PDB file of C-alpha atoms in Angstrom:
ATOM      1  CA  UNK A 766       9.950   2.717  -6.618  1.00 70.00           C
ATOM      2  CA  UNK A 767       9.971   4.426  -3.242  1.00 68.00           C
ATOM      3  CA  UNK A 768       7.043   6.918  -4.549  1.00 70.00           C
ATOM      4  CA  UNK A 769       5.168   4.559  -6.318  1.00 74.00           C
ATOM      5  CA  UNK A 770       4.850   2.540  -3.172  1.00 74.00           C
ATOM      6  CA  UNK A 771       3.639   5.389  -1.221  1.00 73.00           C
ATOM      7  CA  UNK A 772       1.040   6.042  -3.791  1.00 76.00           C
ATOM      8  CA  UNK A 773      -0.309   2.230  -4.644  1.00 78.00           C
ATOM      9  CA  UNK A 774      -1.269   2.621  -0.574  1.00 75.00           C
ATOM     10  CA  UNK A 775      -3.105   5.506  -0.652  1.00 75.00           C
ATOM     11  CA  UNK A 776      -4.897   4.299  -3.915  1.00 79.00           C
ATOM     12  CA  UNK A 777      -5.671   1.233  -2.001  1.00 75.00           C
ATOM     13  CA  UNK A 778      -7.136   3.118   0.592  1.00 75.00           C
ATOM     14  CA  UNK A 779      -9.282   5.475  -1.384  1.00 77.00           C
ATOM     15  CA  UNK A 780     -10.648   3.005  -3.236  1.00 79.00           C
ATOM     16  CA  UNK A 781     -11.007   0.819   0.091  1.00 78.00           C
ATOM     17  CA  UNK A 782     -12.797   4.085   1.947  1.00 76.00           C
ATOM     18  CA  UNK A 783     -15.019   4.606  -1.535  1.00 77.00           C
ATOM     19  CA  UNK A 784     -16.084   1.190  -0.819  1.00 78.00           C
ATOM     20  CA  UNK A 785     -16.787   1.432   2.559  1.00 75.00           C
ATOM     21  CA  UNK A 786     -14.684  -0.893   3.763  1.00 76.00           C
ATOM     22  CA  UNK A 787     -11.676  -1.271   6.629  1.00 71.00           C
ATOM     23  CA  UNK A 788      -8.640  -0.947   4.053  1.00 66.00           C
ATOM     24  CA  UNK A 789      -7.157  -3.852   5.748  1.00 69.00           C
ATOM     25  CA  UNK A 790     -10.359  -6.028   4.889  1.00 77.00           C
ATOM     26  CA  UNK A 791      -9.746  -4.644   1.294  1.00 75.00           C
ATOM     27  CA  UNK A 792      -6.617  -6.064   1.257  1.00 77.00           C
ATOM     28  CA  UNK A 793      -7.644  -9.534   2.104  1.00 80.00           C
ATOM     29  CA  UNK A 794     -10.209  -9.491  -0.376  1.00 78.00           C
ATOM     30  CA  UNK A 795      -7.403  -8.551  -2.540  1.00 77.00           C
ATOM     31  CA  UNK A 796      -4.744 -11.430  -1.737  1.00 81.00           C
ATOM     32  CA  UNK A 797      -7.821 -13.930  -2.129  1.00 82.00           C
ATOM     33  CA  UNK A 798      -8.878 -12.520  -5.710  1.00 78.00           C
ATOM     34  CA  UNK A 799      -4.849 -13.505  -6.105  1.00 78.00           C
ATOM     35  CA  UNK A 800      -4.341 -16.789  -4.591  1.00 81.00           C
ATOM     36  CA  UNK A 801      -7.714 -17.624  -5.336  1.00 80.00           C
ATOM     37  CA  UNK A 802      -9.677 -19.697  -2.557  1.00 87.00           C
ATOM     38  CA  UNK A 803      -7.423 -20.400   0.541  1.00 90.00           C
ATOM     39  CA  UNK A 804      -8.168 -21.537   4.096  1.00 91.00           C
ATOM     40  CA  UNK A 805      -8.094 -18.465   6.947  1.00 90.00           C
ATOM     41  CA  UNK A 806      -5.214 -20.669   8.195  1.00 89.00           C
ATOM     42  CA  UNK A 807      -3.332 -19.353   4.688  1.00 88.00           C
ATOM     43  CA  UNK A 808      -4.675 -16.090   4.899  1.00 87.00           C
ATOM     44  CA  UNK A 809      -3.919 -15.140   8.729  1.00 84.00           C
ATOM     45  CA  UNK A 810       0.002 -16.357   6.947  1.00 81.00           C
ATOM     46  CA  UNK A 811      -0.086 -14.027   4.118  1.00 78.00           C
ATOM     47  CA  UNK A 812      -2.016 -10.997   5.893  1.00 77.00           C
ATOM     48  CA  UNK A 813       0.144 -10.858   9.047  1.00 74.00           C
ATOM     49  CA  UNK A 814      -2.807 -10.928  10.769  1.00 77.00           C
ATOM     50  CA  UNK A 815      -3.625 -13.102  14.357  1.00 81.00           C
ATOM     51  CA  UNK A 816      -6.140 -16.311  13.315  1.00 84.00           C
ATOM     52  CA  UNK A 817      -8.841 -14.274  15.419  1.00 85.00           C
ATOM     53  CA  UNK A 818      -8.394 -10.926  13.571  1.00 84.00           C
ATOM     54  CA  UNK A 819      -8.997 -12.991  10.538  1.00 88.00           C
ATOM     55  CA  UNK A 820     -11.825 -15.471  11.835  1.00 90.00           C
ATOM     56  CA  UNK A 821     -13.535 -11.252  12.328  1.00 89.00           C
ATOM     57  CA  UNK A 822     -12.693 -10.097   9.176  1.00 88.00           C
ATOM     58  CA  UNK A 823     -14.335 -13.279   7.298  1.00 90.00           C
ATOM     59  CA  UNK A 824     -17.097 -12.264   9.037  1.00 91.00           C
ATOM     60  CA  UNK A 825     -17.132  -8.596   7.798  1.00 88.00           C
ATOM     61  CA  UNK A 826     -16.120  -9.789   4.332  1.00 87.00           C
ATOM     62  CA  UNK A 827     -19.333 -12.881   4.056  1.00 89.00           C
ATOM     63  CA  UNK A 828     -22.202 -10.312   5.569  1.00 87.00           C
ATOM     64  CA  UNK A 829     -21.276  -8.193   2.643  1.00 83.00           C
ATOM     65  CA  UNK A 830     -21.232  -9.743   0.146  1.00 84.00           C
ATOM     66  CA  UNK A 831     -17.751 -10.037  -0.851  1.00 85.00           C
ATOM     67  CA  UNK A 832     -16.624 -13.841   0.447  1.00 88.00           C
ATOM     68  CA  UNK A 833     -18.322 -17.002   0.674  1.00 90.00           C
ATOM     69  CA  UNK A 834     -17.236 -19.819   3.215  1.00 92.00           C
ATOM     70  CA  UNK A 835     -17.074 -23.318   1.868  1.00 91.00           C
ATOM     71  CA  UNK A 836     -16.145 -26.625   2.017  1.00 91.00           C
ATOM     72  CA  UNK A 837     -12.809 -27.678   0.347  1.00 87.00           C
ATOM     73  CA  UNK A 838     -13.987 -29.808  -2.194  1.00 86.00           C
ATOM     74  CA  UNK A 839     -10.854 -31.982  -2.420  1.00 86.00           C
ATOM     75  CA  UNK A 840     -10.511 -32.169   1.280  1.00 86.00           C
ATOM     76  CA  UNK A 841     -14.098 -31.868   2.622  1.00 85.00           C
ATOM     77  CA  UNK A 842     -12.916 -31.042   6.597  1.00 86.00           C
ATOM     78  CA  UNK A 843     -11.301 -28.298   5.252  1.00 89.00           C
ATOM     79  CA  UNK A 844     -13.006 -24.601   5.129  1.00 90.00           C
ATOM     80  CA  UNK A 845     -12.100 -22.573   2.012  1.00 92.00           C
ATOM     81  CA  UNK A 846     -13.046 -18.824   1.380  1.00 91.00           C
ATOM     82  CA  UNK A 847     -14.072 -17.766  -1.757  1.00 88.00           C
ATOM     83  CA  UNK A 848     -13.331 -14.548  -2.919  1.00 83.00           C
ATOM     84  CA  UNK A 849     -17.218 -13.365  -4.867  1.00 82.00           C
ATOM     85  CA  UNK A 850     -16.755  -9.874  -4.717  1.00 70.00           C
ATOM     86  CA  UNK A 851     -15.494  -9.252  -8.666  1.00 65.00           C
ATOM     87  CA  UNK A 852     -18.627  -9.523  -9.692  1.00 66.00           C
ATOM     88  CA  UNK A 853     -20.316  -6.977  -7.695  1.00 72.00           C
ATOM     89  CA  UNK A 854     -20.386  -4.133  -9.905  1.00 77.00           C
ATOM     90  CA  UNK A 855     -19.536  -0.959  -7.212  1.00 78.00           C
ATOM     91  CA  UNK A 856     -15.923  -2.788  -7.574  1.00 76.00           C
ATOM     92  CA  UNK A 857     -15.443  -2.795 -10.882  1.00 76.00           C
ATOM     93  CA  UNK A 858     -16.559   0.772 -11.609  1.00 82.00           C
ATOM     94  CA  UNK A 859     -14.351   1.638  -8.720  1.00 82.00           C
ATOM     95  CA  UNK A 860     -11.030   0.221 -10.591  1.00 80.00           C
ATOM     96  CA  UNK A 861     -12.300   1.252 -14.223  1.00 85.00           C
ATOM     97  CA  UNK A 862     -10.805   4.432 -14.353  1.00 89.00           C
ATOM     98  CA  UNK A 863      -7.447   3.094 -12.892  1.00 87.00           C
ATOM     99  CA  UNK A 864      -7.056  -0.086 -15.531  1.00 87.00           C
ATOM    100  CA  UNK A 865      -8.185   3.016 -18.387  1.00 91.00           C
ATOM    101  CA  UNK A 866      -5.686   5.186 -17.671  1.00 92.00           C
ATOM    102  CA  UNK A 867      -3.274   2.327 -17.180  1.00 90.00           C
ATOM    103  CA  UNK A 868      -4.132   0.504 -20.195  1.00 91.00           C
ATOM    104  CA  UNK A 869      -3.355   4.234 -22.223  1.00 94.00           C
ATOM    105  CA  UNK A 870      -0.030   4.165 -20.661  1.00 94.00           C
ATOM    106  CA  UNK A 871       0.703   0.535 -21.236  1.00 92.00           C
ATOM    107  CA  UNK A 872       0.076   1.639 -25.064  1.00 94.00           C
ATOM    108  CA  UNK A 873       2.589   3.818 -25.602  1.00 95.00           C
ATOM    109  CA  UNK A 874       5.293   0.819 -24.788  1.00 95.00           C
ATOM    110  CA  UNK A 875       6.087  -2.169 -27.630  1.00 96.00           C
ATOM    111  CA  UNK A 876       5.588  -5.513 -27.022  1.00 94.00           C
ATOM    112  CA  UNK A 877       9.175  -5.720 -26.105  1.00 95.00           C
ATOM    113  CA  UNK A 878       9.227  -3.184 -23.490  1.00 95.00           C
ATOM    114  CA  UNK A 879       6.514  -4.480 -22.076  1.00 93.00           C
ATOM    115  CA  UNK A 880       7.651  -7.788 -21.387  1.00 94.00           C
ATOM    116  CA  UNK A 881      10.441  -6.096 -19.809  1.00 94.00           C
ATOM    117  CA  UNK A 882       8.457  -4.376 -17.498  1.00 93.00           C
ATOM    118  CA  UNK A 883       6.542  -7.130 -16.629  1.00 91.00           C
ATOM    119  CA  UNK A 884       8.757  -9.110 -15.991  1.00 92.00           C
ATOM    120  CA  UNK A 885      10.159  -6.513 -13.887  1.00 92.00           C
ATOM    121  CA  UNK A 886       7.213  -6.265 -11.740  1.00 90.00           C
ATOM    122  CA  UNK A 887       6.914  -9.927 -11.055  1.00 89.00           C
ATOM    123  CA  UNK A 888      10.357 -10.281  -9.943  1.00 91.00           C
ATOM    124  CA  UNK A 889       9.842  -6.632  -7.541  1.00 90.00           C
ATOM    125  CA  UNK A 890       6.644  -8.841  -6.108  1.00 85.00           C
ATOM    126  CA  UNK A 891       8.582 -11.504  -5.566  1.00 87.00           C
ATOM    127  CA  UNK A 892      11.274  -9.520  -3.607  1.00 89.00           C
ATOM    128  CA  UNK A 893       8.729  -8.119  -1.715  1.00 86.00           C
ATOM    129  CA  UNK A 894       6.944 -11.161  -0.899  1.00 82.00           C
ATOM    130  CA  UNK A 895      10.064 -12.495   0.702  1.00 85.00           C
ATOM    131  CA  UNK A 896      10.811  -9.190   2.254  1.00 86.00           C
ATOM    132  CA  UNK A 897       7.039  -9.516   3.894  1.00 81.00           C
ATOM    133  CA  UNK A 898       7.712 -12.550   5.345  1.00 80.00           C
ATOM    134  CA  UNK A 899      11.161 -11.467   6.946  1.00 81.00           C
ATOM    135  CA  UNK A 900       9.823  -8.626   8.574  1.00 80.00           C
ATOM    136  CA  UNK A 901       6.376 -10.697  10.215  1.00 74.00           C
ATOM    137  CA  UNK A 902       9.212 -13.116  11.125  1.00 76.00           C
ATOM    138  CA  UNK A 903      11.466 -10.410  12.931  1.00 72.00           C
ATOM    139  CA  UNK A 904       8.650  -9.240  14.415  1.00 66.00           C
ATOM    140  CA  UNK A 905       6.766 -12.335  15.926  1.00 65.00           C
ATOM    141  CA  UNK A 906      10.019 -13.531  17.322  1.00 68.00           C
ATOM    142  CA  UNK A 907      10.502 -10.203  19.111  1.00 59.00           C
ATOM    143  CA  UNK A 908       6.961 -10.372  20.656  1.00 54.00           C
ATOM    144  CA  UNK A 909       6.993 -13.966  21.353  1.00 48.00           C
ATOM    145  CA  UNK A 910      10.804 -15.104  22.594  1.00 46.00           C
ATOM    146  CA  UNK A 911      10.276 -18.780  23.503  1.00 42.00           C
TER     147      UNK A 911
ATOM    148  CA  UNK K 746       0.743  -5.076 -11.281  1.00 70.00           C
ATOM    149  CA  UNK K 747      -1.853  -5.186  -9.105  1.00 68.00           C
ATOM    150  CA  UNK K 748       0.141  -8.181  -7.730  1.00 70.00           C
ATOM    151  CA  UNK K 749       2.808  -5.586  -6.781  1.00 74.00           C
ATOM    152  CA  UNK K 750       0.394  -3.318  -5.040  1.00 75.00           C
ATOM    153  CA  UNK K 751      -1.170  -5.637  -2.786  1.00 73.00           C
ATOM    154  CA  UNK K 752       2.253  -6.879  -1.724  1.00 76.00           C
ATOM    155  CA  UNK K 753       3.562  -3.175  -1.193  1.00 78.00           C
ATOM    156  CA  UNK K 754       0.906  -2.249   0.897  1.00 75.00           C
ATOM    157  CA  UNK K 755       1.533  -5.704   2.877  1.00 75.00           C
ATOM    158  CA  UNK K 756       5.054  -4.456   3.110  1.00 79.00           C
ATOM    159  CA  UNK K 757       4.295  -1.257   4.417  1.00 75.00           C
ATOM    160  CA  UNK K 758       2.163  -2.316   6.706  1.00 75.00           C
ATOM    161  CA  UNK K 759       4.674  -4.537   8.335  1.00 77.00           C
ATOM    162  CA  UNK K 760       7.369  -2.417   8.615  1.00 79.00           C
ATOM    163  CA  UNK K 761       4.897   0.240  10.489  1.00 77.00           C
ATOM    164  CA  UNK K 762       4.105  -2.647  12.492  1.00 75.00           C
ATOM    165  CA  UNK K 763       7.956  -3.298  13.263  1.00 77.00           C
ATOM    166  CA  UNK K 764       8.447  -0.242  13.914  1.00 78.00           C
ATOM    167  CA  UNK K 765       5.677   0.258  16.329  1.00 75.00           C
ATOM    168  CA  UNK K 766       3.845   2.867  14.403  1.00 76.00           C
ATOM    169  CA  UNK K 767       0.323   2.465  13.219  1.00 71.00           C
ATOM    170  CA  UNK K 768       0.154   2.916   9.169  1.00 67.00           C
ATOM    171  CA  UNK K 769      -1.737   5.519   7.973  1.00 69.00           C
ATOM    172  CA  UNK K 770       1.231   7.742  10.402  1.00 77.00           C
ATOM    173  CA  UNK K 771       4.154   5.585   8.242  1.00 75.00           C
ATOM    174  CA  UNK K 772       2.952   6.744   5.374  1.00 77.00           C
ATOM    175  CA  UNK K 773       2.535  10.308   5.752  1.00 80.00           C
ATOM    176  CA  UNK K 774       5.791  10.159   7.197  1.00 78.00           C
ATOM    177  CA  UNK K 775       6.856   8.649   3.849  1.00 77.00           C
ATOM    178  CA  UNK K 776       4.905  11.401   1.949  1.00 81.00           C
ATOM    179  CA  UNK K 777       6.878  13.989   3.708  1.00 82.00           C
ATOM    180  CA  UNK K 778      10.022  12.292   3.290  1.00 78.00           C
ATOM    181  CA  UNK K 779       9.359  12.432  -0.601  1.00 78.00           C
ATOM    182  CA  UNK K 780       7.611  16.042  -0.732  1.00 81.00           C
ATOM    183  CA  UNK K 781       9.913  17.734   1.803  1.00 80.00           C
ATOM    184  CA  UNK K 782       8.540  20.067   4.206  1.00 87.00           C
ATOM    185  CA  UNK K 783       5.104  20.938   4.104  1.00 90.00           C
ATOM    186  CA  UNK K 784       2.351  22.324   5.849  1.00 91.00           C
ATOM    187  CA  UNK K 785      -0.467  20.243   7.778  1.00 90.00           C
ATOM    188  CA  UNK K 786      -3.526  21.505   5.185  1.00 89.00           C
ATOM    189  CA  UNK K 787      -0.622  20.273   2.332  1.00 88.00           C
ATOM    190  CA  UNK K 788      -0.274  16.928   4.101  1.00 87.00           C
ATOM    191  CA  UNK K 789      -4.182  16.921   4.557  1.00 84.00           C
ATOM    192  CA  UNK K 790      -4.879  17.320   0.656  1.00 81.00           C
ATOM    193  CA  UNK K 791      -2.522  14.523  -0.055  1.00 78.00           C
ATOM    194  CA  UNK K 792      -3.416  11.754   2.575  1.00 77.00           C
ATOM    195  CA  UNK K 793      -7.321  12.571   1.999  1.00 74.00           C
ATOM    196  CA  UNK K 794      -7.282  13.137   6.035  1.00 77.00           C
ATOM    197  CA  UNK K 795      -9.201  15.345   7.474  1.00 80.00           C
ATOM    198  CA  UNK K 796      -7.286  18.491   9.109  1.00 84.00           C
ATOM    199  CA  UNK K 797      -8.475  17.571  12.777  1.00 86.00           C
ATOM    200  CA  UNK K 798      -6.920  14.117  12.623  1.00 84.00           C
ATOM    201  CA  UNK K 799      -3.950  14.983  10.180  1.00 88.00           C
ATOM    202  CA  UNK K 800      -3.272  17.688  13.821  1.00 90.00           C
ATOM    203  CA  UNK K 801      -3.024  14.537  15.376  1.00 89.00           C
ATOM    204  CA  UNK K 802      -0.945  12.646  13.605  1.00 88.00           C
ATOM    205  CA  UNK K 803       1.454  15.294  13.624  1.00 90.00           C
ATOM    206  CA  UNK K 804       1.199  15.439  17.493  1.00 91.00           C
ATOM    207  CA  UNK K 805       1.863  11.508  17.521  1.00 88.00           C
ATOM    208  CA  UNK K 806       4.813  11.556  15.046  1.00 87.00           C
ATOM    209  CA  UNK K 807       6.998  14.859  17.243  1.00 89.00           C
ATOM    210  CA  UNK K 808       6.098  12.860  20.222  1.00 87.00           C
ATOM    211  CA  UNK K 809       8.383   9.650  18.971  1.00 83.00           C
ATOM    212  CA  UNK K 810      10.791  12.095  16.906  1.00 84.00           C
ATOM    213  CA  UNK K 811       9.657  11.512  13.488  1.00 85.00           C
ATOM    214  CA  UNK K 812       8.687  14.999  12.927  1.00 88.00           C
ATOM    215  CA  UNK K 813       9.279  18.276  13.412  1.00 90.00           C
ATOM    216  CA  UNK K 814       6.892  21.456  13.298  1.00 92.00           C
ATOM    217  CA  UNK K 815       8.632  24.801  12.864  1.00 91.00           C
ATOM    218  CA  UNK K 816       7.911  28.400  11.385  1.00 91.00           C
ATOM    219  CA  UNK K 817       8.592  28.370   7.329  1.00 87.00           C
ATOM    220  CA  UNK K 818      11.211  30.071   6.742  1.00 86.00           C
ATOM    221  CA  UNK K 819      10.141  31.414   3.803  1.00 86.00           C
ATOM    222  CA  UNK K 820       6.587  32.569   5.376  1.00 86.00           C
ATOM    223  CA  UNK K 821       6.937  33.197   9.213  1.00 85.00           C
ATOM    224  CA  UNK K 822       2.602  32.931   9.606  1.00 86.00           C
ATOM    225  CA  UNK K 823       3.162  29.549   8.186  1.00 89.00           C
ATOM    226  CA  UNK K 824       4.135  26.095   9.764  1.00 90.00           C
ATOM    227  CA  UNK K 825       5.621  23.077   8.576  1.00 92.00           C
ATOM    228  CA  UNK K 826       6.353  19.798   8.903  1.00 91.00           C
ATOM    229  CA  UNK K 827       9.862  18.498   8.529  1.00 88.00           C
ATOM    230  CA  UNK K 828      10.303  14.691   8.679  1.00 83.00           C
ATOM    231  CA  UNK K 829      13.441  13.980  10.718  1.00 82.00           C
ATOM    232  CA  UNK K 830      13.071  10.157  10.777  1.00 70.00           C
ATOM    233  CA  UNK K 831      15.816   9.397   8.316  1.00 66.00           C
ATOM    234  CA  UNK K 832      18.452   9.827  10.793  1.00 66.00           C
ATOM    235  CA  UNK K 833      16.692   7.118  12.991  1.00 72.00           C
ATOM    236  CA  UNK K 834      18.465   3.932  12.900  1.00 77.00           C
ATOM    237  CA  UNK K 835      15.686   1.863  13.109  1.00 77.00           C
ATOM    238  CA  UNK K 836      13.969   3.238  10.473  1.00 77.00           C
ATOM    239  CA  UNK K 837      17.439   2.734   8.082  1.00 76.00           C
ATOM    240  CA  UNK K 838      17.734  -0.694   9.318  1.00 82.00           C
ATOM    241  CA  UNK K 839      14.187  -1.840   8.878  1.00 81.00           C
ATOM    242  CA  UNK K 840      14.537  -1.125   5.571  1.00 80.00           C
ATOM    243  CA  UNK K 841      17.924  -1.778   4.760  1.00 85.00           C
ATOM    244  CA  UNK K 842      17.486  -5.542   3.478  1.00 88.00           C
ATOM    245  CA  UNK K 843      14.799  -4.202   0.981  1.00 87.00           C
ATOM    246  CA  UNK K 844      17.135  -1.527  -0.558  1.00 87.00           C
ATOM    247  CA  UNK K 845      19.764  -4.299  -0.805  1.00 91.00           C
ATOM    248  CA  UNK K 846      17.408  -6.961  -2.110  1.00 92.00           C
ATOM    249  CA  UNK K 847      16.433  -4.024  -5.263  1.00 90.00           C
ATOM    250  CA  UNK K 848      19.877  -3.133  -5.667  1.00 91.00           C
ATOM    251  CA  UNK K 849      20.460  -6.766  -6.188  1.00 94.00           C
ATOM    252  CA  UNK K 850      17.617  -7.058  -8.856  1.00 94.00           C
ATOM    253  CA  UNK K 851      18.492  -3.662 -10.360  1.00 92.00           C
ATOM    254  CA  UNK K 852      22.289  -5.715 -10.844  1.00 94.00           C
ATOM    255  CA  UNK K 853      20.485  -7.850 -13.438  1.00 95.00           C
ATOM    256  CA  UNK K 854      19.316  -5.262 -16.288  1.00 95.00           C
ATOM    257  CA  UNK K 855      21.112  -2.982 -18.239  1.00 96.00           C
ATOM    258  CA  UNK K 856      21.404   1.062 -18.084  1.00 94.00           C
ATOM    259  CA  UNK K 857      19.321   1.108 -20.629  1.00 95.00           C
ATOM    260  CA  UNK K 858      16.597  -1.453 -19.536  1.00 95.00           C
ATOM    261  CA  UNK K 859      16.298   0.240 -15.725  1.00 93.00           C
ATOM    262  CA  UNK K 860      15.646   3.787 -17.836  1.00 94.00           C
ATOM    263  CA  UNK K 861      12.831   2.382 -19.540  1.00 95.00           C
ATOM    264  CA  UNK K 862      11.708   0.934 -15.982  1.00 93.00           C
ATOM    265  CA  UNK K 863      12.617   3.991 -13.762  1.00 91.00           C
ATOM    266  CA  UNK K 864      10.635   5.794 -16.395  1.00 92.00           C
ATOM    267  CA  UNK K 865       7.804   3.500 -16.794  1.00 92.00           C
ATOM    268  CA  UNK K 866       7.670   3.446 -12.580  1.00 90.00           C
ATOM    269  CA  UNK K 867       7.191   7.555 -12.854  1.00 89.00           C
ATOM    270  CA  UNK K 868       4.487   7.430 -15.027  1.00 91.00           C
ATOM    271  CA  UNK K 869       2.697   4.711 -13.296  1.00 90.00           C
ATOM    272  CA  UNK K 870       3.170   6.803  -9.771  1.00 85.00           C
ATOM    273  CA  UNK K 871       1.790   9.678 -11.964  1.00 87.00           C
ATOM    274  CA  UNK K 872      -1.542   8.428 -12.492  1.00 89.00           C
ATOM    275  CA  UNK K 873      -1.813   6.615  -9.475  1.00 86.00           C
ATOM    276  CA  UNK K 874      -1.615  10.007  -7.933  1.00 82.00           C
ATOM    277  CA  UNK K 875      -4.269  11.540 -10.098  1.00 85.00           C
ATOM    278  CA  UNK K 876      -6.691   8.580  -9.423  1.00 86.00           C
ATOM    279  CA  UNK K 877      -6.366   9.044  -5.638  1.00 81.00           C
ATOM    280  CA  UNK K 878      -7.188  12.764  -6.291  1.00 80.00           C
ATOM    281  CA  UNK K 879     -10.212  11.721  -8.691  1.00 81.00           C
ATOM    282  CA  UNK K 880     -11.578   9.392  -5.999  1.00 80.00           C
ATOM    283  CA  UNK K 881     -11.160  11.461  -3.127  1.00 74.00           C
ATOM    284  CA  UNK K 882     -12.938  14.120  -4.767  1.00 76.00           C
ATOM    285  CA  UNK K 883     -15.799  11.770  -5.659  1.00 72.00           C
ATOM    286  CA  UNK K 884     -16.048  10.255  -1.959  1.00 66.00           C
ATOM    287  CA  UNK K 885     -16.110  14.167  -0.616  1.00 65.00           C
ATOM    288  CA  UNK K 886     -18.846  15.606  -3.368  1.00 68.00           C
ATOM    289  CA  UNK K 887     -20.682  12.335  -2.451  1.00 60.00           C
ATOM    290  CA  UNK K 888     -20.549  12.941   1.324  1.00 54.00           C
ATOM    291  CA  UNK K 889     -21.188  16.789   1.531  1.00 49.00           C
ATOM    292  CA  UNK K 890     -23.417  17.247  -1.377  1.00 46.00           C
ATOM    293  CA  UNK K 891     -24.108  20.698  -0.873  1.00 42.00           C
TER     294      UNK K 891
END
């Protein structure tokens, strides 16, 4: 588990330094492509990251190319961003190679097996996710004691 | 699992942050902790750093104690880096409510089912690792094309 940690983060930053991008931005990008659109309010929550770090990165992100800023349609004083950045096609062929070879190795597994692994995996996210949010909580109470 | 990744490099990233550290030096601290000792052009090759700031991140880490250069002893014209962090309590204690928080998941399968997902996690780290080495040798023949 340990191993395959310390490996996902260095893919992430390859791919994140092939794109020419901050890896940290890439990240973002990623959590958005997940949650789909959020407000920076959300994001600065699930990045770790100070509301003015993230009001930058949006920046960063929209000249690019790879967010849009909107208004929430369902709450129009709101300000959502959109995550555009699958369909630019330097992405995808980045991450072909990775979902090919991982596609080949999810073949050699029944359905079964599968599901178990899956499964798996969603409840190891799920840890982590909680895990996450302990540590940012730790931490900002440190820094900030009142 | 690409939900997985995003969250472990979230996760990573805030426990260098607990710990003071900036990331990229966490997790070459974490490759050397898996590896063992190696040398600097070793840890260079595997972090896709270059050797001028891989020197430096070796000079940061013995500074706080993480690491430790000394003559191989198997090849005294050779140096290496041993990680010495483990002993560090806050290291084992930053982590600590992960490891119990997996052990506590791991509780739920069988012997059987955490073989086919200790196996499945191997492979998975296995081509992870040769996609980083695929796109780092892409980035470098497309920056030095000569």
């Amino acid at each position: 588990m340990r191993g395959l940690g310390t490996r996902t983060v260095l893919y992430q930053e390859s791919v994140a330094a092939s794109l020419g991008l901050y890896n940290h931005d890439f990240i973002s990008v990623d959590i958005l492509h997940e949650k789909g659109p959020i407000t920076a309010g959300e994001l600065s929550k699930l990045t770790g990251l100070a509301t003015g770090s993230v009001t930058a990165l949006i920046d960063r992100l929209e000249k690019i190319g790879y967010v849009r800023r909107q208004n929430d349609p369902k709450d129009r004083r709101k300000v959502i961003i959109v995550p555009v950045y699958e369909q630019k096609e330097e992405v995808s062929n980045t991450y072909l190679p990775l979902h090919t070879a991982m596609m080949k190795l999810a073949s050699t597994y029944s359905a079964e097996e599968l599901e178990l692994i899956t499964q798996f995996l969603g409840k190891a996210s799920t840890v982590l996710e909680e895990q996450i949010e302990h540590l940012n909580t730790t931490r900002n109470s440190k820094s900030s004691p009142t």
